[in-house]
């Protein structure tokens, strides 16, 4: 398994501001994944962050809105830029487990409320 | 393509009732199947998994069997407790690219 720590766990933000979420993993991993969970919804993959290269974004998500850093094999950040109330969501960091079964392990999430 | 269809909620049960949450999937190739649980205010936790046909995953009294013939992975528990109140997500991953596909989640409330 993997232990994933996310900060902040929750925050209330003003419209137009930006917030950076940090994700720390207790082991070195190749890929880190950022998901968004809007209220009452399932998970949507935002992007995959690989160390040493630019993140790969899914359809509907762009780097200007969700810039990602991946400075080493245990850490990543996701910034939610120029926030609007529609960005109010839980943002989850995840990594694959070891071995061939490849289950995902998740951090506890960062619950953002944009006023 | 790959997708997961999950029983819609919310589901409300009395304590000690039998639980079934249906999950069916479509996939190219041979997926691994998972159930995740999300307790109020928390992130997702892996509940159980199965990696090949006829495998049964089990944990905390929950079970699910990988049925290739019916493309299903239904979650069951014989006697639910109030502490089982949570949102349950069915998911699959395909080995190519290790992409994950999640169902929409089923909210379960167990009342004493």
PDB file of N, CA and C in Angstrom, chain B:
ATOM      1  N   UNK B   1     -15.664   0.539 -25.716  1.00  0.00           N
ATOM      2  CA  UNK B   1     -14.934   1.317 -24.725  1.00  0.00           C
ATOM      3  C   UNK B   1     -15.054   0.687 -23.352  1.00  0.00           C
ATOM      4  N   UNK B   2     -14.520   1.388 -22.374  1.00  0.00           N
ATOM      5  CA  UNK B   2     -14.531   0.919 -20.983  1.00  0.00           C
ATOM      6  C   UNK B   2     -15.467   1.779 -20.148  1.00  0.00           C
ATOM      7  N   UNK B   3     -16.302   1.139 -19.367  1.00  0.00           N
ATOM      8  CA  UNK B   3     -17.216   1.900 -18.496  1.00  0.00           C
ATOM      9  C   UNK B   3     -17.734   1.023 -17.375  1.00  0.00           C
ATOM     10  N   UNK B   4     -18.252   1.682 -16.360  1.00  0.00           N
ATOM     11  CA  UNK B   4     -18.840   1.008 -15.195  1.00  0.00           C
ATOM     12  C   UNK B   4     -20.227   1.588 -14.965  1.00  0.00           C
ATOM     13  N   UNK B   5     -21.193   0.721 -14.820  1.00  0.00           N
ATOM     14  CA  UNK B   5     -22.558   1.141 -14.519  1.00  0.00           C
ATOM     15  C   UNK B   5     -22.929   0.622 -13.135  1.00  0.00           C
ATOM     16  N   UNK B   6     -23.318   1.525 -12.308  1.00  0.00           N
ATOM     17  CA  UNK B   6     -23.532   1.196 -10.910  1.00  0.00           C
ATOM     18  C   UNK B   6     -24.959   1.519 -10.517  1.00  0.00           C
ATOM     19  N   UNK B   7     -25.467   0.715  -9.626  1.00  0.00           N
ATOM     20  CA  UNK B   7     -26.823   0.901  -9.122  1.00  0.00           C
ATOM     21  C   UNK B   7     -26.956   2.288  -8.512  1.00  0.00           C
ATOM     22  N   UNK B   8     -28.028   2.951  -8.867  1.00  0.00           N
ATOM     23  CA  UNK B   8     -28.221   4.299  -8.352  1.00  0.00           C
ATOM     24  C   UNK B   8     -28.736   4.257  -6.930  1.00  0.00           C
ATOM     25  N   UNK B   9     -28.366   5.244  -6.168  1.00  0.00           N
ATOM     26  CA  UNK B   9     -28.882   5.348  -4.812  1.00  0.00           C
ATOM     27  C   UNK B   9     -29.847   6.498  -4.704  1.00  0.00           C
ATOM     28  N   UNK B  10     -30.013   6.988  -3.504  1.00  0.00           N
ATOM     29  CA  UNK B  10     -29.429   6.443  -2.290  1.00  0.00           C
ATOM     30  C   UNK B  10     -30.148   5.182  -1.822  1.00  0.00           C
ATOM     31  N   UNK B  11     -29.421   4.389  -1.047  1.00  0.00           N
ATOM     32  CA  UNK B  11     -29.967   3.172  -0.461  1.00  0.00           C
ATOM     33  C   UNK B  11     -30.036   3.357   1.049  1.00  0.00           C
ATOM     34  N   UNK B  12     -31.168   3.041   1.612  1.00  0.00           N
ATOM     35  CA  UNK B  12     -31.350   3.113   3.057  1.00  0.00           C
ATOM     36  C   UNK B  12     -31.766   1.744   3.564  1.00  0.00           C
ATOM     37  N   UNK B  13     -31.028   1.232   4.532  1.00  0.00           N
ATOM     38  CA  UNK B  13     -31.305  -0.083   5.092  1.00  0.00           C
ATOM     39  C   UNK B  13     -31.322  -0.012   6.609  1.00  0.00           C
ATOM     40  N   UNK B  14     -32.031  -0.933   7.182  1.00  0.00           N
ATOM     41  CA  UNK B  14     -31.976  -1.080   8.637  1.00  0.00           C
ATOM     42  C   UNK B  14     -30.764  -1.920   9.016  1.00  0.00           C
ATOM     43  N   UNK B  15     -30.283  -1.683  10.206  1.00  0.00           N
ATOM     44  CA  UNK B  15     -29.138  -2.452  10.692  1.00  0.00           C
ATOM     45  C   UNK B  15     -29.448  -3.949  10.620  1.00  0.00           C
ATOM     46  N   UNK B  16     -28.448  -4.725  10.226  1.00  0.00           N
ATOM     47  CA  UNK B  16     -28.499  -6.184  10.080  1.00  0.00           C
ATOM     48  C   UNK B  16     -29.206  -6.640   8.798  1.00  0.00           C
ATOM     49  N   UNK B  17     -29.622  -5.715   7.967  1.00  0.00           N
ATOM     50  CA  UNK B  17     -30.215  -6.099   6.682  1.00  0.00           C
ATOM     51  C   UNK B  17     -29.137  -6.574   5.722  1.00  0.00           C
ATOM     52  N   UNK B  18     -29.585  -7.262   4.668  1.00  0.00           N
ATOM     53  CA  UNK B  18     -28.683  -7.738   3.624  1.00  0.00           C
ATOM     54  C   UNK B  18     -28.505  -6.634   2.580  1.00  0.00           C
ATOM     55  N   UNK B  19     -27.255  -6.471   2.140  1.00  0.00           N
ATOM     56  CA  UNK B  19     -26.940  -5.416   1.180  1.00  0.00           C
ATOM     57  C   UNK B  19     -26.488  -6.012  -0.142  1.00  0.00           C
ATOM     58  N   UNK B  20     -27.030  -5.490  -1.227  1.00  0.00           N
ATOM     59  CA  UNK B  20     -26.493  -5.730  -2.563  1.00  0.00           C
ATOM     60  C   UNK B  20     -26.416  -4.398  -3.287  1.00  0.00           C
ATOM     61  N   UNK B  21     -25.269  -4.096  -3.840  1.00  0.00           N
ATOM     62  CA  UNK B  21     -25.118  -2.946  -4.734  1.00  0.00           C
ATOM     63  C   UNK B  21     -24.629  -3.501  -6.068  1.00  0.00           C
ATOM     64  N   UNK B  22     -25.435  -3.289  -7.094  1.00  0.00           N
ATOM     65  CA  UNK B  22     -25.112  -3.863  -8.399  1.00  0.00           C
ATOM     66  C   UNK B  22     -24.078  -3.041  -9.152  1.00  0.00           C
ATOM     67  N   UNK B  23     -23.227  -3.746  -9.855  1.00  0.00           N
ATOM     68  CA  UNK B  23     -22.221  -3.113 -10.695  1.00  0.00           C
ATOM     69  C   UNK B  23     -22.004  -3.979 -11.925  1.00  0.00           C
ATOM     70  N   UNK B  24     -22.127  -3.397 -13.094  1.00  0.00           N
ATOM     71  CA  UNK B  24     -21.790  -4.085 -14.334  1.00  0.00           C
ATOM     72  C   UNK B  24     -20.778  -3.251 -15.089  1.00  0.00           C
ATOM     73  N   UNK B  25     -20.063  -3.895 -15.983  1.00  0.00           N
ATOM     74  CA  UNK B  25     -18.993  -3.191 -16.664  1.00  0.00           C
ATOM     75  C   UNK B  25     -18.920  -3.587 -18.134  1.00  0.00           C
ATOM     76  N   UNK B  26     -18.308  -2.729 -18.901  1.00  0.00           N
ATOM     77  CA  UNK B  26     -17.855  -3.071 -20.242  1.00  0.00           C
ATOM     78  C   UNK B  26     -16.382  -2.747 -20.300  1.00  0.00           C
ATOM     79  N   UNK B  27     -15.636  -3.621 -20.958  1.00  0.00           N
ATOM     80  CA  UNK B  27     -14.191  -3.415 -20.993  1.00  0.00           C
ATOM     81  C   UNK B  27     -13.593  -4.100 -22.199  1.00  0.00           C
ATOM     82  N   UNK B  28     -12.540  -3.483 -22.698  1.00  0.00           N
ATOM     83  CA  UNK B  28     -11.726  -4.140 -23.715  1.00  0.00           C
ATOM     84  C   UNK B  28     -10.613  -4.880 -22.990  1.00  0.00           C
ATOM     85  N   UNK B  29     -10.413  -6.108 -23.330  1.00  0.00           N
ATOM     86  CA  UNK B  29      -9.385  -6.882 -22.649  1.00  0.00           C
ATOM     87  C   UNK B  29      -9.895  -7.465 -21.350  1.00  0.00           C
ATOM     88  N   UNK B  30      -8.986  -7.647 -20.396  1.00  0.00           N
ATOM     89  CA  UNK B  30      -9.315  -8.321 -19.135  1.00  0.00           C
ATOM     90  C   UNK B  30      -9.057  -7.367 -17.980  1.00  0.00           C
ATOM     91  N   UNK B  31     -10.115  -6.726 -17.511  1.00  0.00           N
ATOM     92  CA  UNK B  31      -9.910  -5.708 -16.475  1.00  0.00           C
ATOM     93  C   UNK B  31      -9.740  -6.310 -15.086  1.00  0.00           C
ATOM     94  N   UNK B  32      -9.182  -5.522 -14.200  1.00  0.00           N
ATOM     95  CA  UNK B  32      -9.273  -5.764 -12.765  1.00  0.00           C
ATOM     96  C   UNK B  32     -10.450  -4.948 -12.244  1.00  0.00           C
ATOM     97  N   UNK B  33     -11.104  -5.470 -11.217  1.00  0.00           N
ATOM     98  CA  UNK B  33     -12.312  -4.826 -10.691  1.00  0.00           C
ATOM     99  C   UNK B  33     -12.136  -4.488  -9.222  1.00  0.00           C
ATOM    100  N   UNK B  34     -12.729  -3.379  -8.817  1.00  0.00           N
ATOM    101  CA  UNK B  34     -12.514  -2.859  -7.475  1.00  0.00           C
ATOM    102  C   UNK B  34     -13.819  -2.291  -6.907  1.00  0.00           C
ATOM    103  N   UNK B  35     -13.898  -2.337  -5.595  1.00  0.00           N
ATOM    104  CA  UNK B  35     -14.872  -1.547  -4.858  1.00  0.00           C
ATOM    105  C   UNK B  35     -14.113  -0.636  -3.902  1.00  0.00           C
ATOM    106  N   UNK B  36     -14.463   0.651  -3.969  1.00  0.00           N
ATOM    107  CA  UNK B  36     -13.917   1.642  -3.053  1.00  0.00           C
ATOM    108  C   UNK B  36     -15.044   2.159  -2.167  1.00  0.00           C
ATOM    109  N   UNK B  37     -14.665   2.591  -0.962  1.00  0.00           N
ATOM    110  CA  UNK B  37     -15.634   3.167  -0.039  1.00  0.00           C
ATOM    111  C   UNK B  37     -15.148   4.557   0.378  1.00  0.00           C
ATOM    112  N   UNK B  38     -16.088   5.459   0.480  1.00  0.00           N
ATOM    113  CA  UNK B  38     -15.778   6.831   0.903  1.00  0.00           C
ATOM    114  C   UNK B  38     -16.675   7.168   2.085  1.00  0.00           C
ATOM    115  N   UNK B  39     -16.085   7.207   3.265  1.00  0.00           N
ATOM    116  CA  UNK B  39     -16.820   7.591   4.462  1.00  0.00           C
ATOM    117  C   UNK B  39     -16.975   9.113   4.490  1.00  0.00           C
ATOM    118  N   UNK B  40     -17.970   9.612   5.171  1.00  0.00           N
ATOM    119  CA  UNK B  40     -18.239  11.062   5.165  1.00  0.00           C
ATOM    120  C   UNK B  40     -16.998  11.881   5.505  1.00  0.00           C
ATOM    121  N   UNK B  41     -16.691  12.834   4.638  1.00  0.00           N
ATOM    122  CA  UNK B  41     -15.576  13.743   4.887  1.00  0.00           C
ATOM    123  C   UNK B  41     -14.205  13.165   4.638  1.00  0.00           C
ATOM    124  N   UNK B  42     -14.138  11.985   4.038  1.00  0.00           N
ATOM    125  CA  UNK B  42     -12.851  11.340   3.825  1.00  0.00           C
ATOM    126  C   UNK B  42     -12.601  11.051   2.350  1.00  0.00           C
ATOM    127  N   UNK B  43     -11.378  10.622   2.044  1.00  0.00           N
ATOM    128  CA  UNK B  43     -11.047  10.201   0.692  1.00  0.00           C
ATOM    129  C   UNK B  43     -11.515   8.775   0.445  1.00  0.00           C
ATOM    130  N   UNK B  44     -11.135   8.231  -0.703  1.00  0.00           N
ATOM    131  CA  UNK B  44     -11.551   6.880  -1.063  1.00  0.00           C
ATOM    132  C   UNK B  44     -10.589   5.862  -0.483  1.00  0.00           C
ATOM    133  N   UNK B  45     -11.159   4.768  -0.007  1.00  0.00           N
ATOM    134  CA  UNK B  45     -10.361   3.657   0.493  1.00  0.00           C
ATOM    135  C   UNK B  45     -10.701   2.413  -0.311  1.00  0.00           C
ATOM    136  N   UNK B  46      -9.690   1.641  -0.641  1.00  0.00           N
ATOM    137  CA  UNK B  46      -9.934   0.390  -1.330  1.00  0.00           C
ATOM    138  C   UNK B  46     -10.625  -0.574  -0.376  1.00  0.00           C
ATOM    139  N   UNK B  47     -11.777  -1.112  -0.802  1.00  0.00           N
ATOM    140  CA  UNK B  47     -12.514  -2.049   0.029  1.00  0.00           C
ATOM    141  C   UNK B  47     -12.151  -3.487  -0.338  1.00  0.00           C
ATOM    142  N   UNK B  48     -12.209  -3.802  -1.630  1.00  0.00           N
ATOM    143  CA  UNK B  48     -11.834  -5.132  -2.092  1.00  0.00           C
ATOM    144  C   UNK B  48     -11.563  -5.079  -3.585  1.00  0.00           C
ATOM    145  N   UNK B  49     -10.964  -6.163  -4.081  1.00  0.00           N
ATOM    146  CA  UNK B  49     -10.617  -6.208  -5.496  1.00  0.00           C
ATOM    147  C   UNK B  49     -10.642  -7.634  -5.996  1.00  0.00           C
ATOM    148  N   UNK B  50     -10.709  -7.773  -7.322  1.00  0.00           N
ATOM    149  CA  UNK B  50     -10.601  -9.073  -7.980  1.00  0.00           C
ATOM    150  C   UNK B  50      -9.916  -8.850  -9.317  1.00  0.00           C
ATOM    151  N   UNK B  51      -8.987  -9.709  -9.641  1.00  0.00           N
ATOM    152  CA  UNK B  51      -8.172  -9.454 -10.824  1.00  0.00           C
ATOM    153  C   UNK B  51      -8.459 -10.388 -11.986  1.00  0.00           C
ATOM    154  N   UNK B  52      -9.248 -11.458 -11.767  1.00  0.00           N
ATOM    155  CA  UNK B  52      -9.572 -12.338 -12.884  1.00  0.00           C
ATOM    156  C   UNK B  52     -10.921 -12.986 -12.622  1.00  0.00           C
ATOM    157  N   UNK B  53     -11.463 -13.558 -13.697  1.00  0.00           N
ATOM    158  CA  UNK B  53     -12.799 -14.144 -13.644  1.00  0.00           C
ATOM    159  C   UNK B  53     -12.893 -15.190 -12.535  1.00  0.00           C
ATOM    160  N   UNK B  54     -14.030 -15.155 -11.830  1.00  0.00           N
ATOM    161  CA  UNK B  54     -14.370 -16.069 -10.734  1.00  0.00           C
ATOM    162  C   UNK B  54     -13.635 -15.767  -9.436  1.00  0.00           C
ATOM    163  N   UNK B  55     -12.748 -14.804  -9.440  1.00  0.00           N
ATOM    164  CA  UNK B  55     -12.126 -14.368  -8.184  1.00  0.00           C
ATOM    165  C   UNK B  55     -13.195 -13.750  -7.295  1.00  0.00           C
ATOM    166  N   UNK B  56     -13.059 -13.980  -6.006  1.00  0.00           N
ATOM    167  CA  UNK B  56     -13.935 -13.320  -5.034  1.00  0.00           C
ATOM    168  C   UNK B  56     -13.078 -12.426  -4.161  1.00  0.00           C
ATOM    169  N   UNK B  57     -13.416 -11.156  -4.136  1.00  0.00           N
ATOM    170  CA  UNK B  57     -12.758 -10.241  -3.217  1.00  0.00           C
ATOM    171  C   UNK B  57     -13.602 -10.126  -1.958  1.00  0.00           C
ATOM    172  N   UNK B  58     -12.920  -9.990  -0.823  1.00  0.00           N
ATOM    173  CA  UNK B  58     -13.664  -9.867   0.431  1.00  0.00           C
ATOM    174  C   UNK B  58     -12.879  -9.025   1.424  1.00  0.00           C
ATOM    175  N   UNK B  59     -13.630  -8.321   2.268  1.00  0.00           N
ATOM    176  CA  UNK B  59     -13.005  -7.481   3.289  1.00  0.00           C
ATOM    177  C   UNK B  59     -14.104  -6.917   4.179  1.00  0.00           C
ATOM    178  N   UNK B  60     -13.911  -6.935   5.472  1.00  0.00           N
ATOM    179  CA  UNK B  60     -14.830  -6.340   6.448  1.00  0.00           C
ATOM    180  C   UNK B  60     -16.254  -6.883   6.297  1.00  0.00           C
ATOM    181  N   UNK B  61     -16.400  -8.127   5.871  1.00  0.00           N
ATOM    182  CA  UNK B  61     -17.716  -8.717   5.706  1.00  0.00           C
ATOM    183  C   UNK B  61     -18.341  -8.474   4.345  1.00  0.00           C
ATOM    184  N   UNK B  62     -17.715  -7.643   3.543  1.00  0.00           N
ATOM    185  CA  UNK B  62     -18.180  -7.391   2.177  1.00  0.00           C
ATOM    186  C   UNK B  62     -17.548  -8.405   1.224  1.00  0.00           C
ATOM    187  N   UNK B  63     -18.327  -8.775   0.194  1.00  0.00           N
ATOM    188  CA  UNK B  63     -17.817  -9.686  -0.833  1.00  0.00           C
ATOM    189  C   UNK B  63     -18.278  -9.229  -2.208  1.00  0.00           C
ATOM    190  N   UNK B  64     -17.485  -9.576  -3.210  1.00  0.00           N
ATOM    191  CA  UNK B  64     -17.897  -9.356  -4.593  1.00  0.00           C
ATOM    192  C   UNK B  64     -17.176 -10.377  -5.449  1.00  0.00           C
ATOM    193  N   UNK B  65     -17.893 -10.971  -6.408  1.00  0.00           N
ATOM    194  CA  UNK B  65     -17.323 -11.991  -7.272  1.00  0.00           C
ATOM    195  C   UNK B  65     -17.262 -11.477  -8.708  1.00  0.00           C
ATOM    196  N   UNK B  66     -16.130 -11.645  -9.319  1.00  0.00           N
ATOM    197  CA  UNK B  66     -15.868 -11.223 -10.707  1.00  0.00           C
ATOM    198  C   UNK B  66     -16.564 -12.221 -11.628  1.00  0.00           C
ATOM    199  N   UNK B  67     -17.665 -11.812 -12.243  1.00  0.00           N
ATOM    200  CA  UNK B  67     -18.438 -12.674 -13.133  1.00  0.00           C
ATOM    201  C   UNK B  67     -18.233 -12.218 -14.575  1.00  0.00           C
ATOM    202  N   UNK B  68     -17.423 -12.948 -15.285  1.00  0.00           N
ATOM    203  CA  UNK B  68     -17.139 -12.558 -16.661  1.00  0.00           C
ATOM    204  C   UNK B  68     -18.356 -12.787 -17.561  1.00  0.00           C
ATOM    205  N   UNK B  69     -19.103 -13.869 -17.294  1.00  0.00           N
ATOM    206  CA  UNK B  69     -20.226 -14.211 -18.171  1.00  0.00           C
ATOM    207  C   UNK B  69     -21.340 -13.175 -18.112  1.00  0.00           C
ATOM    208  N   UNK B  70     -21.474 -12.515 -16.973  1.00  0.00           N
ATOM    209  CA  UNK B  70     -22.501 -11.480 -16.836  1.00  0.00           C
ATOM    210  C   UNK B  70     -21.883 -10.081 -16.730  1.00  0.00           C
ATOM    211  N   UNK B  71     -20.591  -9.987 -16.894  1.00  0.00           N
ATOM    212  CA  UNK B  71     -19.829  -8.736 -16.754  1.00  0.00           C
ATOM    213  C   UNK B  71     -20.291  -7.947 -15.532  1.00  0.00           C
ATOM    214  N   UNK B  72     -20.260  -8.619 -14.394  1.00  0.00           N
ATOM    215  CA  UNK B  72     -20.765  -7.989 -13.172  1.00  0.00           C
ATOM    216  C   UNK B  72     -19.784  -8.168 -12.027  1.00  0.00           C
ATOM    217  N   UNK B  73     -19.955  -7.302 -11.030  1.00  0.00           N
ATOM    218  CA  UNK B  73     -19.102  -7.343  -9.822  1.00  0.00           C
ATOM    219  C   UNK B  73     -19.934  -6.750  -8.691  1.00  0.00           C
ATOM    220  N   UNK B  74     -21.002  -7.433  -8.335  1.00  0.00           N
ATOM    221  CA  UNK B  74     -21.943  -6.917  -7.349  1.00  0.00           C
ATOM    222  C   UNK B  74     -21.367  -7.004  -5.937  1.00  0.00           C
ATOM    223  N   UNK B  75     -21.586  -5.966  -5.169  1.00  0.00           N
ATOM    224  CA  UNK B  75     -21.109  -5.914  -3.779  1.00  0.00           C
ATOM    225  C   UNK B  75     -22.204  -6.421  -2.848  1.00  0.00           C
ATOM    226  N   UNK B  76     -21.827  -7.297  -1.910  1.00  0.00           N
ATOM    227  CA  UNK B  76     -22.793  -7.858  -0.976  1.00  0.00           C
ATOM    228  C   UNK B  76     -22.239  -7.857   0.440  1.00  0.00           C
ATOM    229  N   UNK B  77     -23.171  -7.723   1.384  1.00  0.00           N
ATOM    230  CA  UNK B  77     -22.820  -7.913   2.790  1.00  0.00           C
ATOM    231  C   UNK B  77     -24.053  -8.484   3.479  1.00  0.00           C
ATOM    232  N   UNK B  78     -23.812  -9.484   4.289  1.00  0.00           N
ATOM    233  CA  UNK B  78     -24.938 -10.208   4.888  1.00  0.00           C
ATOM    234  C   UNK B  78     -25.678  -9.446   5.964  1.00  0.00           C
ATOM    235  N   UNK B  79     -24.968  -8.566   6.670  1.00  0.00           N
ATOM    236  CA  UNK B  79     -25.582  -7.887   7.803  1.00  0.00           C
ATOM    237  C   UNK B  79     -24.891  -6.532   7.971  1.00  0.00           C
ATOM    238  N   UNK B  80     -25.545  -5.485   7.518  1.00  0.00           N
ATOM    239  CA  UNK B  80     -24.891  -4.169   7.545  1.00  0.00           C
ATOM    240  C   UNK B  80     -24.998  -3.535   8.933  1.00  0.00           C
ATOM    241  N   UNK B  81     -24.053  -2.660   9.192  1.00  0.00           N
ATOM    242  CA  UNK B  81     -24.002  -1.924  10.441  1.00  0.00           C
ATOM    243  C   UNK B  81     -24.093  -0.422  10.151  1.00  0.00           C
ATOM    244  N   UNK B  82     -24.431   0.317  11.186  1.00  0.00           N
ATOM    245  CA  UNK B  82     -24.514   1.778  11.015  1.00  0.00           C
ATOM    246  C   UNK B  82     -23.202   2.338  10.499  1.00  0.00           C
ATOM    247  N   UNK B  83     -22.104   1.758  10.939  1.00  0.00           N
ATOM    248  CA  UNK B  83     -20.773   2.234  10.525  1.00  0.00           C
ATOM    249  C   UNK B  83     -20.470   1.969   9.054  1.00  0.00           C
ATOM    250  N   UNK B  84     -21.313   1.211   8.378  1.00  0.00           N
ATOM    251  CA  UNK B  84     -21.133   0.981   6.932  1.00  0.00           C
ATOM    252  C   UNK B  84     -21.711   2.111   6.091  1.00  0.00           C
ATOM    253  N   UNK B  85     -22.351   3.054   6.719  1.00  0.00           N
ATOM    254  CA  UNK B  85     -22.918   4.196   5.992  1.00  0.00           C
ATOM    255  C   UNK B  85     -21.790   4.951   5.291  1.00  0.00           C
ATOM    256  N   UNK B  86     -21.881   5.037   3.973  1.00  0.00           N
ATOM    257  CA  UNK B  86     -20.805   5.614   3.169  1.00  0.00           C
ATOM    258  C   UNK B  86     -21.262   5.631   1.713  1.00  0.00           C
ATOM    259  N   UNK B  87     -20.388   6.127   0.865  1.00  0.00           N
ATOM    260  CA  UNK B  87     -20.615   6.041  -0.583  1.00  0.00           C
ATOM    261  C   UNK B  87     -19.686   4.969  -1.135  1.00  0.00           C
ATOM    262  N   UNK B  88     -20.228   4.095  -1.962  1.00  0.00           N
ATOM    263  CA  UNK B  88     -19.478   2.971  -2.501  1.00  0.00           C
ATOM    264  C   UNK B  88     -19.318   3.154  -4.015  1.00  0.00           C
ATOM    265  N   UNK B  89     -18.075   3.005  -4.471  1.00  0.00           N
ATOM    266  CA  UNK B  89     -17.749   3.181  -5.891  1.00  0.00           C
ATOM    267  C   UNK B  89     -17.217   1.874  -6.454  1.00  0.00           C
ATOM    268  N   UNK B  90     -17.805   1.458  -7.561  1.00  0.00           N
ATOM    269  CA  UNK B  90     -17.273   0.350  -8.330  1.00  0.00           C
ATOM    270  C   UNK B  90     -16.307   0.915  -9.365  1.00  0.00           C
ATOM    271  N   UNK B  91     -15.234   0.190  -9.650  1.00  0.00           N
ATOM    272  CA  UNK B  91     -14.242   0.715 -10.588  1.00  0.00           C
ATOM    273  C   UNK B  91     -13.562  -0.429 -11.313  1.00  0.00           C
ATOM    274  N   UNK B  92     -13.044  -0.126 -12.476  1.00  0.00           N
ATOM    275  CA  UNK B  92     -12.234  -1.099 -13.197  1.00  0.00           C
ATOM    276  C   UNK B  92     -10.971  -0.433 -13.704  1.00  0.00           C
ATOM    277  N   UNK B  93      -9.968  -1.257 -13.886  1.00  0.00           N
ATOM    278  CA  UNK B  93      -8.763  -0.770 -14.529  1.00  0.00           C
ATOM    279  C   UNK B  93      -8.381  -1.750 -15.621  1.00  0.00           C
ATOM    280  N   UNK B  94      -7.883  -1.198 -16.705  1.00  0.00           N
ATOM    281  CA  UNK B  94      -7.414  -2.014 -17.804  1.00  0.00           C
ATOM    282  C   UNK B  94      -5.908  -1.878 -17.856  1.00  0.00           C
ATOM    283  N   UNK B  95      -5.262  -2.960 -18.134  1.00  0.00           N
ATOM    284  CA  UNK B  95      -3.810  -2.994 -17.979  1.00  0.00           C
ATOM    285  C   UNK B  95      -3.111  -2.036 -18.938  1.00  0.00           C
ATOM    286  N   UNK B  96      -3.737  -1.853 -20.115  1.00  0.00           N
ATOM    287  CA  UNK B  96      -3.142  -0.914 -21.062  1.00  0.00           C
ATOM    288  C   UNK B  96      -3.257   0.485 -20.509  1.00  0.00           C
ATOM    289  N   UNK B  97      -2.157   1.063 -20.113  1.00  0.00           N
ATOM    290  CA  UNK B  97      -2.168   2.414 -19.563  1.00  0.00           C
ATOM    291  C   UNK B  97      -2.641   2.479 -18.143  1.00  0.00           C
ATOM    292  N   UNK B  98      -3.106   1.367 -17.595  1.00  0.00           N
ATOM    293  CA  UNK B  98      -3.569   1.340 -16.213  1.00  0.00           C
ATOM    294  C   UNK B  98      -4.594   2.408 -15.920  1.00  0.00           C
ATOM    295  N   UNK B  99      -5.443   2.731 -16.884  1.00  0.00           N
ATOM    296  CA  UNK B  99      -6.473   3.738 -16.644  1.00  0.00           C
ATOM    297  C   UNK B  99      -7.573   3.162 -15.783  1.00  0.00           C
ATOM    298  N   UNK B 100      -8.118   4.030 -14.952  1.00  0.00           N
ATOM    299  CA  UNK B 100      -9.204   3.664 -14.067  1.00  0.00           C
ATOM    300  C   UNK B 100     -10.510   4.271 -14.540  1.00  0.00           C
ATOM    301  N   UNK B 101     -11.590   3.506 -14.363  1.00  0.00           N
ATOM    302  CA  UNK B 101     -12.922   3.991 -14.687  1.00  0.00           C
ATOM    303  C   UNK B 101     -13.808   3.755 -13.468  1.00  0.00           C
ATOM    304  N   UNK B 102     -14.455   4.817 -13.016  1.00  0.00           N
ATOM    305  CA  UNK B 102     -15.268   4.744 -11.812  1.00  0.00           C
ATOM    306  C   UNK B 102     -16.746   4.809 -12.144  1.00  0.00           C
ATOM    307  N   UNK B 103     -17.539   4.096 -11.361  1.00  0.00           N
ATOM    308  CA  UNK B 103     -18.976   4.279 -11.417  1.00  0.00           C
ATOM    309  C   UNK B 103     -19.368   5.569 -10.726  1.00  0.00           C
ATOM    310  N   UNK B 104     -20.646   5.852 -10.737  1.00  0.00           N
ATOM    311  CA  UNK B 104     -21.139   7.125 -10.211  1.00  0.00           C
ATOM    312  C   UNK B 104     -21.277   7.137  -8.695  1.00  0.00           C
ATOM    313  N   UNK B 105     -21.099   5.972  -8.065  1.00  0.00           N
ATOM    314  CA  UNK B 105     -21.190   5.915  -6.617  1.00  0.00           C
ATOM    315  C   UNK B 105     -22.606   5.623  -6.141  1.00  0.00           C
ATOM    316  N   UNK B 106     -22.706   4.868  -5.062  1.00  0.00           N
ATOM    317  CA  UNK B 106     -23.998   4.557  -4.441  1.00  0.00           C
ATOM    318  C   UNK B 106     -23.907   4.917  -2.965  1.00  0.00           C
ATOM    319  N   UNK B 107     -24.775   5.814  -2.565  1.00  0.00           N
ATOM    320  CA  UNK B 107     -24.798   6.241  -1.171  1.00  0.00           C
ATOM    321  C   UNK B 107     -25.622   5.267  -0.342  1.00  0.00           C
ATOM    322  N   UNK B 108     -25.026   4.769   0.726  1.00  0.00           N
ATOM    323  CA  UNK B 108     -25.701   3.837   1.631  1.00  0.00           C
ATOM    324  C   UNK B 108     -25.849   4.490   2.998  1.00  0.00           C
ATOM    325  N   UNK B 109     -27.058   4.453   3.513  1.00  0.00           N
ATOM    326  CA  UNK B 109     -27.323   4.889   4.887  1.00  0.00           C
ATOM    327  C   UNK B 109     -27.937   3.725   5.637  1.00  0.00           C
ATOM    328  N   UNK B 110     -27.324   3.378   6.761  1.00  0.00           N
ATOM    329  CA  UNK B 110     -27.844   2.296   7.599  1.00  0.00           C
ATOM    330  C   UNK B 110     -28.404   2.916   8.864  1.00  0.00           C
ATOM    331  N   UNK B 111     -29.660   2.625   9.139  1.00  0.00           N
ATOM    332  CA  UNK B 111     -30.312   3.219  10.306  1.00  0.00           C
ATOM    333  C   UNK B 111     -30.459   2.165  11.406  1.00  0.00           C
ATOM    334  N   UNK B 112     -30.321   2.604  12.652  1.00  0.00           N
ATOM    335  CA  UNK B 112     -30.387   1.635  13.768  1.00  0.00           C
ATOM    336  C   UNK B 112     -31.783   1.029  13.887  1.00  0.00           C
TER     337      UNK B 112
END
